[in-house]
Amino acid sequence: MDNYWERKAEENYVSPYKGIYVGTYTGSDQGTLRLEISAKDFVEVKRVSTTNSFNEAFEGGMTGSSFNKVISRTSGFTILGNITSSPQNTYSGMWKIDEGNSGTWTLKKQ
């Protein structure tokens, strides 16, 4: 019986972070980011680099409020940090591609 209620709770789960987040990233590369977090904490990312005219889409997940393996298989661009409670719906964190390329991101929930 306990497993039944646990499964029901998982089925009914809706992420408190669900929504669309739009913003920018800066550092050794810069551009725009758009993240869409699903009801089940699945993250879809669209990144447009204004530094080198590079566009890509990739995905990952969340564990609680933290990004979990949100990494591009193409470029290695990794989003680090989390979405925590913010009265202005503005969030920030770090990103990296490799040891020499990193910076910060800022997003606003739409």
JSON list of C-alpha atoms in Angstrom, two decimals:
[
{"chain": "A", "resi": 1, "resn": "MET", "atom": "CA", "xyz": [0.00, 0.00, 0.00]},
{"chain": "A", "resi": 2, "resn": "ASP", "atom": "CA", "xyz": [2.76, 2.48, 0.83]},
{"chain": "A", "resi": 3, "resn": "ASN", "atom": "CA", "xyz": [4.21, 2.12, -2.68]},
{"chain": "A", "resi": 4, "resn": "TYR", "atom": "CA", "xyz": [0.81, 2.90, -4.16]},
{"chain": "A", "resi": 5, "resn": "TRP", "atom": "CA", "xyz": [0.61, 6.25, -2.37]},
{"chain": "A", "resi": 6, "resn": "GLU", "atom": "CA", "xyz": [4.23, 7.05, -3.21]},
{"chain": "A", "resi": 7, "resn": "ARG", "atom": "CA", "xyz": [3.52, 6.40, -6.91]},
{"chain": "A", "resi": 8, "resn": "LYS", "atom": "CA", "xyz": [0.37, 8.53, -6.72]},
{"chain": "A", "resi": 9, "resn": "ALA", "atom": "CA", "xyz": [2.36, 11.37, -5.14]},
{"chain": "A", "resi": 10, "resn": "GLU", "atom": "CA", "xyz": [4.96, 11.13, -7.93]},
{"chain": "A", "resi": 11, "resn": "GLU", "atom": "CA", "xyz": [2.25, 11.09, -10.61]},
{"chain": "A", "resi": 12, "resn": "ASN", "atom": "CA", "xyz": [0.60, 14.20, -9.13]},
{"chain": "A", "resi": 13, "resn": "TYR", "atom": "CA", "xyz": [3.88, 16.08, -8.59]},
{"chain": "A", "resi": 14, "resn": "VAL", "atom": "CA", "xyz": [4.11, 19.49, -10.26]},
{"chain": "A", "resi": 15, "resn": "SER", "atom": "CA", "xyz": [7.45, 21.28, -9.95]},
{"chain": "A", "resi": 16, "resn": "PRO", "atom": "CA", "xyz": [7.31, 24.59, -8.07]},
{"chain": "A", "resi": 17, "resn": "TYR", "atom": "CA", "xyz": [9.94, 25.77, -10.61]},
{"chain": "A", "resi": 18, "resn": "LYS", "atom": "CA", "xyz": [7.80, 25.01, -13.67]},
{"chain": "A", "resi": 19, "resn": "GLY", "atom": "CA", "xyz": [7.91, 27.82, -16.22]},
{"chain": "A", "resi": 20, "resn": "ILE", "atom": "CA", "xyz": [9.99, 29.73, -18.74]},
{"chain": "A", "resi": 21, "resn": "TYR", "atom": "CA", "xyz": [13.12, 31.61, -17.69]},
{"chain": "A", "resi": 22, "resn": "VAL", "atom": "CA", "xyz": [14.82, 34.06, -20.05]},
{"chain": "A", "resi": 23, "resn": "GLY", "atom": "CA", "xyz": [18.07, 35.98, -19.66]},
{"chain": "A", "resi": 24, "resn": "THR", "atom": "CA", "xyz": [21.72, 36.29, -20.51]},
{"chain": "A", "resi": 25, "resn": "TYR", "atom": "CA", "xyz": [25.08, 34.76, -19.76]},
{"chain": "A", "resi": 26, "resn": "THR", "atom": "CA", "xyz": [28.40, 36.59, -19.64]},
{"chain": "A", "resi": 27, "resn": "GLY", "atom": "CA", "xyz": [32.06, 35.74, -19.15]},
{"chain": "A", "resi": 28, "resn": "SER", "atom": "CA", "xyz": [34.50, 34.25, -21.63]},
{"chain": "A", "resi": 29, "resn": "ASP", "atom": "CA", "xyz": [31.45, 33.78, -23.92]},
{"chain": "A", "resi": 30, "resn": "GLN", "atom": "CA", "xyz": [28.22, 35.71, -23.83]},
{"chain": "A", "resi": 31, "resn": "GLY", "atom": "CA", "xyz": [24.72, 35.50, -25.20]},
{"chain": "A", "resi": 32, "resn": "THR", "atom": "CA", "xyz": [21.13, 34.70, -24.37]},
{"chain": "A", "resi": 33, "resn": "LEU", "atom": "CA", "xyz": [19.56, 31.78, -22.53]},
{"chain": "A", "resi": 34, "resn": "ARG", "atom": "CA", "xyz": [16.02, 30.45, -22.47]},
{"chain": "A", "resi": 35, "resn": "LEU", "atom": "CA", "xyz": [15.17, 27.65, -20.05]},
{"chain": "A", "resi": 36, "resn": "GLU", "atom": "CA", "xyz": [11.87, 25.86, -19.85]},
{"chain": "A", "resi": 37, "resn": "ILE", "atom": "CA", "xyz": [11.31, 23.76, -16.75]},
{"chain": "A", "resi": 38, "resn": "SER", "atom": "CA", "xyz": [8.53, 21.19, -17.05]},
{"chain": "A", "resi": 39, "resn": "ALA", "atom": "CA", "xyz": [6.09, 20.03, -14.39]},
{"chain": "A", "resi": 40, "resn": "LYS", "atom": "CA", "xyz": [8.37, 17.02, -13.78]},
{"chain": "A", "resi": 41, "resn": "ASP", "atom": "CA", "xyz": [11.62, 19.07, -13.46]},
{"chain": "A", "resi": 42, "resn": "PHE", "atom": "CA", "xyz": [12.84, 18.38, -17.00]},
{"chain": "A", "resi": 43, "resn": "VAL", "atom": "CA", "xyz": [14.93, 21.32, -18.30]},
{"chain": "A", "resi": 44, "resn": "GLU", "atom": "CA", "xyz": [15.12, 22.38, -21.96]},
{"chain": "A", "resi": 45, "resn": "VAL", "atom": "CA", "xyz": [17.73, 25.02, -22.78]},
{"chain": "A", "resi": 46, "resn": "LYS", "atom": "CA", "xyz": [18.18, 27.22, -25.83]},
{"chain": "A", "resi": 47, "resn": "ARG", "atom": "CA", "xyz": [21.48, 29.12, -25.95]},
{"chain": "A", "resi": 48, "resn": "VAL", "atom": "CA", "xyz": [22.50, 31.76, -28.49]},
{"chain": "A", "resi": 49, "resn": "SER", "atom": "CA", "xyz": [26.09, 33.00, -28.31]},
{"chain": "A", "resi": 50, "resn": "THR", "atom": "CA", "xyz": [26.51, 36.59, -29.46]},
{"chain": "A", "resi": 51, "resn": "THR", "atom": "CA", "xyz": [30.29, 36.15, -29.27]},
{"chain": "A", "resi": 52, "resn": "ASN", "atom": "CA", "xyz": [30.63, 33.51, -31.98]},
{"chain": "A", "resi": 53, "resn": "SER", "atom": "CA", "xyz": [27.15, 33.24, -33.58]},
{"chain": "A", "resi": 54, "resn": "PHE", "atom": "CA", "xyz": [26.62, 29.75, -32.14]},
{"chain": "A", "resi": 55, "resn": "ASN", "atom": "CA", "xyz": [23.12, 28.42, -31.39]},
{"chain": "A", "resi": 56, "resn": "GLU", "atom": "CA", "xyz": [22.25, 25.20, -29.61]},
{"chain": "A", "resi": 57, "resn": "ALA", "atom": "CA", "xyz": [19.53, 23.41, -27.70]},
{"chain": "A", "resi": 58, "resn": "PHE", "atom": "CA", "xyz": [20.09, 20.84, -24.97]},
{"chain": "A", "resi": 59, "resn": "GLU", "atom": "CA", "xyz": [18.40, 19.40, -21.93]},
{"chain": "A", "resi": 60, "resn": "GLY", "atom": "CA", "xyz": [18.84, 18.05, -18.45]},
{"chain": "A", "resi": 61, "resn": "GLY", "atom": "CA", "xyz": [17.03, 17.83, -15.15]},
{"chain": "A", "resi": 62, "resn": "MET", "atom": "CA", "xyz": [16.67, 19.25, -11.69]},
{"chain": "A", "resi": 63, "resn": "THR", "atom": "CA", "xyz": [17.10, 17.79, -8.24]},
{"chain": "A", "resi": 64, "resn": "GLY", "atom": "CA", "xyz": [15.12, 19.99, -5.91]},
{"chain": "A", "resi": 65, "resn": "SER", "atom": "CA", "xyz": [16.00, 23.54, -6.95]},
{"chain": "A", "resi": 66, "resn": "SER", "atom": "CA", "xyz": [19.45, 22.59, -8.35]},
{"chain": "A", "resi": 67, "resn": "PHE", "atom": "CA", "xyz": [20.30, 21.98, -11.98]},
{"chain": "A", "resi": 68, "resn": "ASN", "atom": "CA", "xyz": [21.35, 18.37, -12.46]},
{"chain": "A", "resi": 69, "resn": "LYS", "atom": "CA", "xyz": [23.37, 17.43, -15.55]},
{"chain": "A", "resi": 70, "resn": "VAL", "atom": "CA", "xyz": [22.15, 20.34, -17.64]},
{"chain": "A", "resi": 71, "resn": "ILE", "atom": "CA", "xyz": [24.99, 19.89, -20.13]},
{"chain": "A", "resi": 72, "resn": "SER", "atom": "CA", "xyz": [25.24, 20.27, -23.89]},
{"chain": "A", "resi": 73, "resn": "ARG", "atom": "CA", "xyz": [26.64, 17.15, -25.54]},
{"chain": "A", "resi": 74, "resn": "THR", "atom": "CA", "xyz": [27.70, 19.32, -28.48]},
{"chain": "A", "resi": 75, "resn": "SER", "atom": "CA", "xyz": [29.70, 22.08, -26.78]},
{"chain": "A", "resi": 76, "resn": "GLY", "atom": "CA", "xyz": [29.99, 20.95, -23.17]},
{"chain": "A", "resi": 77, "resn": "PHE", "atom": "CA", "xyz": [28.21, 24.13, -21.98]},
{"chain": "A", "resi": 78, "resn": "THR", "atom": "CA", "xyz": [27.07, 23.35, -18.43]},
{"chain": "A", "resi": 79, "resn": "ILE", "atom": "CA", "xyz": [24.58, 25.32, -16.34]},
{"chain": "A", "resi": 80, "resn": "LEU", "atom": "CA", "xyz": [25.47, 25.30, -12.65]},
{"chain": "A", "resi": 81, "resn": "GLY", "atom": "CA", "xyz": [23.49, 26.63, -9.72]},
{"chain": "A", "resi": 82, "resn": "ASN", "atom": "CA", "xyz": [19.88, 26.56, -8.73]},
{"chain": "A", "resi": 83, "resn": "ILE", "atom": "CA", "xyz": [16.54, 28.30, -8.84]},
{"chain": "A", "resi": 84, "resn": "THR", "atom": "CA", "xyz": [15.74, 29.41, -5.33]},
{"chain": "A", "resi": 85, "resn": "SER", "atom": "CA", "xyz": [12.95, 31.59, -4.07]},
{"chain": "A", "resi": 86, "resn": "SER", "atom": "CA", "xyz": [13.21, 35.13, -5.39]},
{"chain": "A", "resi": 87, "resn": "PRO", "atom": "CA", "xyz": [10.66, 37.89, -4.80]},
{"chain": "A", "resi": 88, "resn": "GLN", "atom": "CA", "xyz": [11.60, 39.53, -8.13]},
{"chain": "A", "resi": 89, "resn": "ASN", "atom": "CA", "xyz": [11.64, 36.17, -10.01]},
{"chain": "A", "resi": 90, "resn": "THR", "atom": "CA", "xyz": [15.28, 36.86, -10.96]},
{"chain": "A", "resi": 91, "resn": "TYR", "atom": "CA", "xyz": [17.89, 34.12, -10.59]},
{"chain": "A", "resi": 92, "resn": "SER", "atom": "CA", "xyz": [21.64, 33.81, -11.18]},
{"chain": "A", "resi": 93, "resn": "GLY", "atom": "CA", "xyz": [24.36, 31.20, -11.19]},
{"chain": "A", "resi": 94, "resn": "MET", "atom": "CA", "xyz": [27.48, 30.01, -12.98]},
{"chain": "A", "resi": 95, "resn": "TRP", "atom": "CA", "xyz": [28.19, 28.30, -16.29]},
{"chain": "A", "resi": 96, "resn": "LYS", "atom": "CA", "xyz": [31.27, 26.59, -17.70]},
{"chain": "A", "resi": 97, "resn": "ILE", "atom": "CA", "xyz": [32.44, 24.88, -20.85]},
{"chain": "A", "resi": 98, "resn": "ASP", "atom": "CA", "xyz": [35.89, 23.78, -19.75]},
{"chain": "A", "resi": 99, "resn": "GLU", "atom": "CA", "xyz": [38.62, 24.96, -17.39]},
{"chain": "A", "resi": 100, "resn": "GLY", "atom": "CA", "xyz": [39.24, 28.15, -19.36]},
{"chain": "A", "resi": 101, "resn": "ASN", "atom": "CA", "xyz": [35.71, 29.15, -20.28]},
{"chain": "A", "resi": 102, "resn": "SER", "atom": "CA", "xyz": [33.18, 30.11, -17.65]},
{"chain": "A", "resi": 103, "resn": "GLY", "atom": "CA", "xyz": [31.04, 32.95, -16.39]},
{"chain": "A", "resi": 104, "resn": "THR", "atom": "CA", "xyz": [27.69, 33.81, -14.87]},
{"chain": "A", "resi": 105, "resn": "TRP", "atom": "CA", "xyz": [24.06, 33.67, -15.97]},
{"chain": "A", "resi": 106, "resn": "THR", "atom": "CA", "xyz": [21.06, 35.73, -14.95]},
{"chain": "A", "resi": 107, "resn": "LEU", "atom": "CA", "xyz": [17.48, 34.68, -15.70]},
{"chain": "A", "resi": 108, "resn": "LYS", "atom": "CA", "xyz": [14.05, 36.12, -15.05]},
{"chain": "A", "resi": 109, "resn": "LYS", "atom": "CA", "xyz": [10.94, 33.96, -14.80]},
{"chain": "A", "resi": 110, "resn": "GLN", "atom": "CA", "xyz": [8.37, 34.97, -17.38]}
]
